[in-house]
Structure formats: structure tokens, C-alpha cells
């Protein structure tokens, strides 16, 4: 929410996911049809979004960069099945590829003051003010909610140096998982992606500011959108209830909420 800023969007998509239907037991998604990079690019073009896109194969990434993962590595986490651990690395690779694409397109110049990292499978429910200045090169702002005692990994605003570290986080994730595998008694369990991110940013001396009040959930409220368009049930239900019903109580009698009806209220 800052009309004085010029911005451009850089995004990465996996080029092979749309070729078959998608299912997720953990997220209760069955046989969802995913849009292709061409479909998304057409939407961005039609809406005149200043965007660039890079693509790569997820199956190739899995083969080349996730072959070291073992079934036993899920023991490093509290409730993550191995598939969720893999998805954590796939998301991290998309961050890395997006930033690399942006740097190549701009000939590695340092004329960008602020980087915003937003997952493409989320919807921002509240406006945020993007700083024209006041965020240092080694600073990063994250929401205070959804941190699970560590750092929320779904949204961030960062200075140039902090952005490079944030986007390369899976390098530290791999080191920590392998270290815990080798010494499960002597090392603290990583638990979840939020704790891994906290450790990585601390290791690289990034200045982290948690924005807003942790209990009021007031800064950068966002909800995850599942592959079938369903809004994740636990992401700010009171706010979504207010959007849809005019009351903070989301009383849908078990009915799922999908992104089109939320988007209509936000536009």
C-alpha cells in the first residue's frame, strides 16, 4: 500500500506439475488440476502486471538435490511426513530461483531497495505499507503470528543482503537435518521450518523484526490457498468470517471456503 513505489514481480514455477492431477492427504486435496506456467503468465500479462517468470522441472530438482533425504529424516520434525519435508525444500528452491532470475534480469545491479517475499499459494488479507526507506540492507521484517516460537516463513520484507540470505535458506536446512541425523541425542530437533529459518537467519547475523502484535495477528495477515482453491481452515478464520459474514465468527456449518468468494471481498 504505497503508490510511490515502482515494483516488479519475479516468480518461479515448476514446469512439470500441471501434467497430472495433484492430491495431498495432509491437506485433504484430491485430484486437483494445476495451472501451467503458460496459464499463469497469460493472467499476469492480461492484468498488465510487471512480472518475469522462470521455470524448471521439479522432478529434476528432486533427483539432483533431494536424493540425500532419507525416510528417517522425518524424525527431525514434530509432525512432518517426508513429503512435507520435500515440499519445504521445493518452496525454498523457488525462492532461490526467483531471486536469481531477478538478479540476472537486472544484470546483478544493486538498485533495488526492498524485496518482498510472498508465497504464490497464499492470499494477503490485509494491506501493508511498503517502506520507501528505513529498512537496512541486513534487515528483514516478518509477521509476528504463525511463528511457532521461531520465525514465520510465509511472508517477509527484506533489505538487499537479507534477501539473499533469506532466499538461500535451504542450504542451512540441509546442513541442520544431516547434522541431527548424525547426532540425534546431542543436538536439538529442528521441529519445523520456522525453527530452521530462525537458526539460518541467526547464523548469518540478519536483523529480524517481528511486525505487529503476536496475539492480535494484525500485520500481513494471509491465508494459504490449497491446490483445489480451498482456503486453509486455520489461517485467520475470524478475519475471513468478518470479510464474508460481517462477524468475526466464521459459521459455515462445515462448509469449506474457497478463494473466489474471499477475493471478491478483497477487491
mmCIF file of C-alpha atoms in Angstrom:
data_model
loop_
_atom_site.group_PDB
_atom_site.id
_atom_site.type_symbol
_atom_site.label_atom_id
_atom_site.label_comp_id
_atom_site.label_asym_id
_atom_site.label_seq_id
_atom_site.Cartn_x
_atom_site.Cartn_y
_atom_site.Cartn_z
ATOM 1 C CA UNK A 1 0.000 0.000 0.000
ATOM 2 C CA UNK A 2 2.438 2.607 -1.230
ATOM 3 C CA UNK A 3 1.701 4.175 -4.644
ATOM 4 C CA UNK A 4 5.066 5.958 -4.694
ATOM 5 C CA UNK A 5 6.967 2.735 -5.269
ATOM 6 C CA UNK A 6 7.866 1.151 -8.568
ATOM 7 C CA UNK A 7 7.814 -2.626 -8.390
ATOM 8 C CA UNK A 8 8.336 -5.707 -10.482
ATOM 9 C CA UNK A 9 7.431 -9.329 -9.814
ATOM 10 C CA UNK A 10 9.814 -12.251 -10.246
ATOM 11 C CA UNK A 11 8.438 -15.733 -9.792
ATOM 12 C CA UNK A 12 9.432 -19.344 -10.291
ATOM 13 C CA UNK A 13 7.153 -22.229 -11.221
ATOM 14 C CA UNK A 14 7.789 -25.908 -11.720
ATOM 15 C CA UNK A 15 7.159 -26.769 -15.338
ATOM 16 C CA UNK A 16 6.012 -30.362 -14.897
ATOM 17 C CA UNK A 17 3.416 -30.258 -12.089
ATOM 18 C CA UNK A 18 0.387 -29.422 -14.246
ATOM 19 C CA UNK A 19 0.803 -32.527 -16.395
ATOM 20 C CA UNK A 20 -1.026 -34.733 -13.909
ATOM 21 C CA UNK A 21 -3.635 -34.238 -11.206
ATOM 22 C CA UNK A 22 -2.485 -33.338 -7.723
ATOM 23 C CA UNK A 23 -3.538 -34.935 -4.427
ATOM 24 C CA UNK A 24 -2.466 -34.316 -0.840
ATOM 25 C CA UNK A 25 -3.691 -36.462 2.038
ATOM 26 C CA UNK A 26 -2.327 -33.998 4.605
ATOM 27 C CA UNK A 27 -4.286 -31.099 3.075
ATOM 28 C CA UNK A 28 -7.373 -33.101 2.050
ATOM 29 C CA UNK A 29 -6.921 -32.349 -1.653
ATOM 30 C CA UNK A 30 -7.969 -34.940 -4.213
ATOM 31 C CA UNK A 31 -7.203 -34.883 -7.951
ATOM 32 C CA UNK A 32 -6.847 -31.126 -8.289
ATOM 33 C CA UNK A 33 -5.912 -29.739 -11.692
ATOM 34 C CA UNK A 34 -2.985 -27.334 -11.529
ATOM 35 C CA UNK A 35 -2.475 -24.411 -13.870
ATOM 36 C CA UNK A 36 0.553 -24.411 -16.123
ATOM 37 C CA UNK A 37 3.203 -21.681 -16.214
ATOM 38 C CA UNK A 38 1.688 -20.570 -19.535
ATOM 39 C CA UNK A 39 -1.714 -20.183 -17.865
ATOM 40 C CA UNK A 40 -0.253 -18.036 -15.069
ATOM 41 C CA UNK A 41 1.814 -15.984 -17.476
ATOM 42 C CA UNK A 42 -1.288 -15.210 -19.537
ATOM 43 C CA UNK A 43 -3.098 -13.978 -16.410
ATOM 44 C CA UNK A 44 -0.180 -11.736 -15.446
ATOM 45 C CA UNK A 45 0.066 -10.391 -18.992
ATOM 46 C CA UNK A 46 -3.669 -9.697 -19.256
ATOM 47 C CA UNK A 47 -3.602 -7.835 -15.936
ATOM 48 C CA UNK A 48 -0.533 -5.818 -17.033
ATOM 49 C CA UNK A 49 1.496 -6.977 -14.040
ATOM 50 C CA UNK A 50 5.204 -6.053 -14.453
ATOM 51 C CA UNK A 51 6.361 -9.621 -13.999
ATOM 52 C CA UNK A 52 9.008 -12.064 -15.095
ATOM 53 C CA UNK A 53 8.886 -15.818 -14.737
ATOM 54 C CA UNK A 54 11.429 -18.600 -14.695
ATOM 55 C CA UNK A 55 10.642 -22.322 -14.716
ATOM 56 C CA UNK A 56 12.365 -25.607 -14.002
ATOM 57 C CA UNK A 57 11.449 -29.250 -13.547
ATOM 58 C CA UNK A 58 10.501 -30.402 -10.050
ATOM 59 C CA UNK A 59 11.341 -33.997 -10.882
ATOM 60 C CA UNK A 60 14.847 -32.920 -11.912
ATOM 61 C CA UNK A 61 15.245 -30.885 -8.721
ATOM 62 C CA UNK A 62 14.133 -33.874 -6.648
ATOM 63 C CA UNK A 63 16.599 -36.144 -8.411
ATOM 64 C CA UNK A 64 19.575 -33.805 -8.214
ATOM 65 C CA UNK A 65 19.043 -32.035 -4.896
ATOM 66 C CA UNK A 66 16.789 -34.166 -2.704
ATOM 67 C CA UNK A 67 18.273 -37.620 -3.188
ATOM 68 C CA UNK A 68 20.149 -37.245 0.111
ATOM 69 C CA UNK A 69 16.882 -37.182 2.100
ATOM 70 C CA UNK A 70 16.022 -40.367 3.963
ATOM 71 C CA UNK A 71 12.722 -41.629 5.316
ATOM 72 C CA UNK A 72 14.186 -41.427 8.807
ATOM 73 C CA UNK A 73 14.757 -37.662 8.395
ATOM 74 C CA UNK A 74 11.109 -37.011 9.182
ATOM 75 C CA UNK A 75 12.060 -37.801 12.788
ATOM 76 C CA UNK A 76 13.784 -34.402 12.811
ATOM 77 C CA UNK A 77 10.343 -32.782 12.791
ATOM 78 C CA UNK A 78 7.311 -32.855 15.041
ATOM 79 C CA UNK A 79 4.510 -33.789 12.642
ATOM 80 C CA UNK A 80 6.039 -33.599 9.160
ATOM 81 C CA UNK A 81 5.772 -36.593 6.837
ATOM 82 C CA UNK A 82 8.664 -36.918 4.391
ATOM 83 C CA UNK A 83 6.579 -35.399 1.594
ATOM 84 C CA UNK A 84 6.167 -32.212 3.637
ATOM 85 C CA UNK A 85 9.915 -32.070 4.224
ATOM 86 C CA UNK A 86 10.444 -32.324 0.466
ATOM 87 C CA UNK A 87 7.884 -29.571 -0.157
ATOM 88 C CA UNK A 88 9.788 -27.332 2.252
ATOM 89 C CA UNK A 89 12.874 -27.680 0.057
ATOM 90 C CA UNK A 90 10.889 -27.259 -3.159
ATOM 91 C CA UNK A 91 9.443 -23.979 -1.874
ATOM 92 C CA UNK A 92 12.917 -22.862 -0.831
ATOM 93 C CA UNK A 93 14.247 -23.635 -4.278
ATOM 94 C CA UNK A 94 11.513 -21.479 -5.813
ATOM 95 C CA UNK A 95 12.634 -18.576 -3.619
ATOM 96 C CA UNK A 96 16.221 -19.081 -4.687
ATOM 97 C CA UNK A 97 15.360 -19.360 -8.375
ATOM 98 C CA UNK A 98 13.123 -16.278 -8.261
ATOM 99 C CA UNK A 99 15.822 -14.097 -6.733
ATOM 100 C CA UNK A 100 18.462 -15.429 -9.112
ATOM 101 C CA UNK A 101 16.192 -14.685 -12.075
ATOM 102 C CA UNK A 102 15.623 -11.145 -10.827
ATOM 103 C CA UNK A 103 19.353 -10.571 -10.393
ATOM 104 C CA UNK A 104 20.165 -11.859 -13.869
ATOM 105 C CA UNK A 105 17.431 -9.729 -15.440
ATOM 106 C CA UNK A 106 18.868 -6.647 -13.729
ATOM 107 C CA UNK A 107 22.487 -7.520 -14.519
ATOM 108 C CA UNK A 108 23.239 -8.035 -10.823
ATOM 109 C CA UNK A 109 22.864 -4.322 -10.090
ATOM 110 C CA UNK A 110 22.085 -3.159 -6.552
ATOM 111 C CA UNK A 111 19.367 -0.635 -7.391
ATOM 112 C CA UNK A 112 16.563 -2.478 -5.590
ATOM 113 C CA UNK A 113 15.944 -1.172 -2.084
ATOM 114 C CA UNK A 114 13.290 -3.559 -0.794
ATOM 115 C CA UNK A 115 12.465 -7.192 -1.533
ATOM 116 C CA UNK A 116 9.077 -8.701 -0.732
ATOM 117 C CA UNK A 117 8.811 -12.473 -0.457
ATOM 118 C CA UNK A 118 5.269 -13.792 -0.810
ATOM 119 C CA UNK A 119 4.297 -17.378 -1.470
ATOM 120 C CA UNK A 120 2.223 -17.755 -4.614
ATOM 121 C CA UNK A 121 -0.094 -20.187 -2.812
ATOM 122 C CA UNK A 122 -1.242 -17.548 -0.326
ATOM 123 C CA UNK A 123 -3.650 -14.613 -0.383
ATOM 124 C CA UNK A 124 -2.891 -11.406 1.509
ATOM 125 C CA UNK A 125 -5.940 -10.492 3.585
ATOM 126 C CA UNK A 126 -4.854 -7.083 4.894
ATOM 127 C CA UNK A 127 -2.961 -4.219 3.198
ATOM 128 C CA UNK A 128 0.612 -3.491 4.233
ATOM 129 C CA UNK A 129 2.694 -0.359 3.898
ATOM 130 C CA UNK A 130 5.860 -0.995 1.926
ATOM 131 C CA UNK A 131 8.691 1.220 3.171
ATOM 132 C CA UNK A 132 10.314 3.676 0.777
ATOM 133 C CA UNK A 133 13.237 3.756 3.194
ATOM 134 C CA UNK A 134 14.006 2.791 6.745
ATOM 135 C CA UNK A 135 14.815 -0.869 6.198
ATOM 136 C CA UNK A 136 18.518 -1.633 6.257
ATOM 137 C CA UNK A 137 20.348 -3.897 3.884
ATOM 138 C CA UNK A 138 20.690 -6.587 6.533
ATOM 139 C CA UNK A 139 17.171 -6.184 7.969
ATOM 140 C CA UNK A 140 14.133 -8.368 7.493
ATOM 141 C CA UNK A 141 10.541 -7.887 8.647
ATOM 142 C CA UNK A 142 8.294 -10.895 9.256
ATOM 143 C CA UNK A 143 4.802 -11.328 10.740
ATOM 144 C CA UNK A 144 4.703 -11.988 14.478
ATOM 145 C CA UNK A 145 1.889 -14.525 14.094
ATOM 146 C CA UNK A 146 2.434 -18.102 12.912
ATOM 147 C CA UNK A 147 5.983 -18.257 14.232
ATOM 148 C CA UNK A 148 5.587 -21.356 16.408
ATOM 149 C CA UNK A 149 8.145 -19.952 18.812
ATOM 150 C CA UNK A 150 10.556 -19.091 15.998
ATOM 151 C CA UNK A 151 10.065 -17.093 12.744
ATOM 152 C CA UNK A 152 7.109 -17.059 10.352
ATOM 153 C CA UNK A 153 8.362 -18.308 6.972
ATOM 154 C CA UNK A 154 5.391 -17.392 4.768
ATOM 155 C CA UNK A 155 5.984 -13.683 4.166
ATOM 156 C CA UNK A 156 8.877 -11.231 4.534
ATOM 157 C CA UNK A 157 10.107 -7.773 3.575
ATOM 158 C CA UNK A 158 13.882 -7.575 3.371
ATOM 159 C CA UNK A 159 16.822 -5.375 2.529
ATOM 160 C CA UNK A 160 19.196 -6.490 -0.264
ATOM 161 C CA UNK A 161 21.655 -8.531 1.791
ATOM 162 C CA UNK A 162 18.988 -10.052 3.998
ATOM 163 C CA UNK A 163 17.058 -11.034 0.859
ATOM 164 C CA UNK A 164 19.980 -13.085 -0.455
ATOM 165 C CA UNK A 165 20.265 -14.942 2.838
ATOM 166 C CA UNK A 166 16.509 -15.491 3.134
ATOM 167 C CA UNK A 167 16.322 -16.893 -0.397
ATOM 168 C CA UNK A 168 19.190 -19.331 0.192
ATOM 169 C CA UNK A 169 17.763 -20.793 3.385
ATOM 170 C CA UNK A 170 17.535 -24.403 2.208
ATOM 171 C CA UNK A 171 21.328 -24.549 2.308
ATOM 172 C CA UNK A 172 21.147 -24.245 6.082
ATOM 173 C CA UNK A 173 18.144 -26.566 6.306
ATOM 174 C CA UNK A 174 20.072 -29.378 4.672
ATOM 175 C CA UNK A 175 23.061 -28.909 6.980
ATOM 176 C CA UNK A 176 20.853 -28.984 10.074
ATOM 177 C CA UNK A 177 18.927 -32.096 9.058
ATOM 178 C CA UNK A 178 22.096 -34.013 8.240
ATOM 179 C CA UNK A 179 23.701 -32.872 11.492
ATOM 180 C CA UNK A 180 20.696 -34.057 13.516
ATOM 181 C CA UNK A 181 20.721 -37.373 11.637
ATOM 182 C CA UNK A 182 24.320 -37.891 12.721
ATOM 183 C CA UNK A 183 23.766 -36.847 16.339
ATOM 184 C CA UNK A 184 20.085 -37.100 17.354
ATOM 185 C CA UNK A 185 20.904 -37.226 21.053
ATOM 186 C CA UNK A 186 23.357 -34.340 21.286
ATOM 187 C CA UNK A 187 21.518 -31.861 19.030
ATOM 188 C CA UNK A 188 18.135 -30.175 19.402
ATOM 189 C CA UNK A 189 15.467 -31.435 16.986
ATOM 190 C CA UNK A 190 14.766 -28.892 14.179
ATOM 191 C CA UNK A 191 10.995 -29.385 14.842
ATOM 192 C CA UNK A 192 9.671 -27.357 11.890
ATOM 193 C CA UNK A 193 10.550 -24.979 9.078
ATOM 194 C CA UNK A 194 10.062 -21.931 11.311
ATOM 195 C CA UNK A 195 12.824 -23.081 13.661
ATOM 196 C CA UNK A 196 15.134 -23.894 10.750
ATOM 197 C CA UNK A 197 14.615 -20.407 9.335
ATOM 198 C CA UNK A 198 15.308 -18.787 12.702
ATOM 199 C CA UNK A 199 18.576 -20.673 13.057
ATOM 200 C CA UNK A 200 19.658 -19.818 9.496
ATOM 201 C CA UNK A 201 18.991 -16.092 9.894
ATOM 202 C CA UNK A 202 20.724 -16.017 13.265
ATOM 203 C CA UNK A 203 23.738 -17.825 11.845
ATOM 204 C CA UNK A 204 24.034 -15.181 9.123
ATOM 205 C CA UNK A 205 23.522 -12.276 11.545
ATOM 206 C CA UNK A 206 20.348 -10.980 9.899
ATOM 207 C CA UNK A 207 18.417 -8.396 11.922
ATOM 208 C CA UNK A 208 14.883 -9.783 12.304
ATOM 209 C CA UNK A 209 11.913 -7.630 13.323
ATOM 210 C CA UNK A 210 8.609 -9.299 14.111
ATOM 211 C CA UNK A 211 5.916 -6.892 12.956
ATOM 212 C CA UNK A 212 2.632 -6.393 14.757
ATOM 213 C CA UNK A 213 1.270 -7.979 17.884
ATOM 214 C CA UNK A 214 1.589 -11.753 18.093
ATOM 215 C CA UNK A 215 -1.867 -12.181 19.607
ATOM 216 C CA UNK A 216 -3.768 -9.607 17.540
ATOM 217 C CA UNK A 217 -2.335 -11.011 14.288
ATOM 218 C CA UNK A 218 -2.511 -7.549 12.782
ATOM 219 C CA UNK A 219 0.378 -7.350 10.277
ATOM 220 C CA UNK A 220 0.372 -9.104 6.901
ATOM 221 C CA UNK A 221 -2.483 -11.479 7.563
ATOM 222 C CA UNK A 222 -2.502 -14.111 4.850
ATOM 223 C CA UNK A 223 -4.098 -17.465 4.219
ATOM 224 C CA UNK A 224 -2.782 -20.459 2.376
ATOM 225 C CA UNK A 225 -4.744 -21.492 -0.710
ATOM 226 C CA UNK A 226 -4.767 -25.205 -1.442
ATOM 227 C CA UNK A 227 -4.478 -26.702 -4.909
ATOM 228 C CA UNK A 228 -8.251 -27.037 -5.212
ATOM 229 C CA UNK A 229 -8.765 -23.352 -4.336
ATOM 230 C CA UNK A 230 -9.756 -24.032 -0.737
ATOM 231 C CA UNK A 231 -8.694 -21.558 1.967
ATOM 232 C CA UNK A 232 -6.796 -23.345 4.740
ATOM 233 C CA UNK A 233 -9.242 -23.589 7.635
ATOM 234 C CA UNK A 234 -6.885 -22.450 10.411
ATOM 235 C CA UNK A 235 -5.496 -19.310 8.742
ATOM 236 C CA UNK A 236 -7.190 -16.254 10.314
ATOM 237 C CA UNK A 237 -10.739 -17.696 10.347
ATOM 238 C CA UNK A 238 -12.094 -14.744 12.358
ATOM 239 C CA UNK A 239 -10.847 -12.254 9.784
ATOM 240 C CA UNK A 240 -12.254 -14.311 6.919
ATOM 241 C CA UNK A 241 -15.532 -14.608 8.815
ATOM 242 C CA UNK A 242 -15.672 -10.820 9.106
ATOM 243 C CA UNK A 243 -14.997 -10.470 5.385
ATOM 244 C CA UNK A 244 -17.708 -12.916 4.383
ATOM 245 C CA UNK A 245 -20.335 -12.547 7.089
ATOM 246 C CA UNK A 246 -19.685 -9.226 8.786
ATOM 247 C CA UNK A 247 -18.918 -11.055 12.011
ATOM 248 C CA UNK A 248 -15.709 -12.480 13.401
ATOM 249 C CA UNK A 249 -17.397 -15.829 13.873
ATOM 250 C CA UNK A 250 -16.912 -17.976 10.777
ATOM 251 C CA UNK A 251 -20.089 -20.037 10.945
ATOM 252 C CA UNK A 252 -20.234 -22.041 7.738
ATOM 253 C CA UNK A 253 -21.631 -25.284 9.231
ATOM 254 C CA UNK A 254 -18.688 -27.265 7.949
ATOM 255 C CA UNK A 255 -18.752 -25.681 4.503
ATOM 256 C CA UNK A 256 -15.321 -25.021 3.005
ATOM 257 C CA UNK A 257 -14.311 -21.520 1.959
ATOM 258 C CA UNK A 258 -12.785 -21.072 -1.499
ATOM 259 C CA UNK A 259 -10.610 -18.307 -2.867
ATOM 260 C CA UNK A 260 -13.127 -16.712 -5.336
ATOM 261 C CA UNK A 261 -15.551 -15.634 -2.591
ATOM 262 C CA UNK A 262 -12.722 -14.228 -0.462
ATOM 263 C CA UNK A 263 -11.141 -12.453 -3.438
ATOM 264 C CA UNK A 264 -14.439 -10.699 -4.254
ATOM 265 C CA UNK A 265 -14.431 -9.132 -0.804
ATOM 266 C CA UNK A 266 -10.807 -8.020 -1.079
ATOM 267 C CA UNK A 267 -11.021 -6.347 -4.488
#
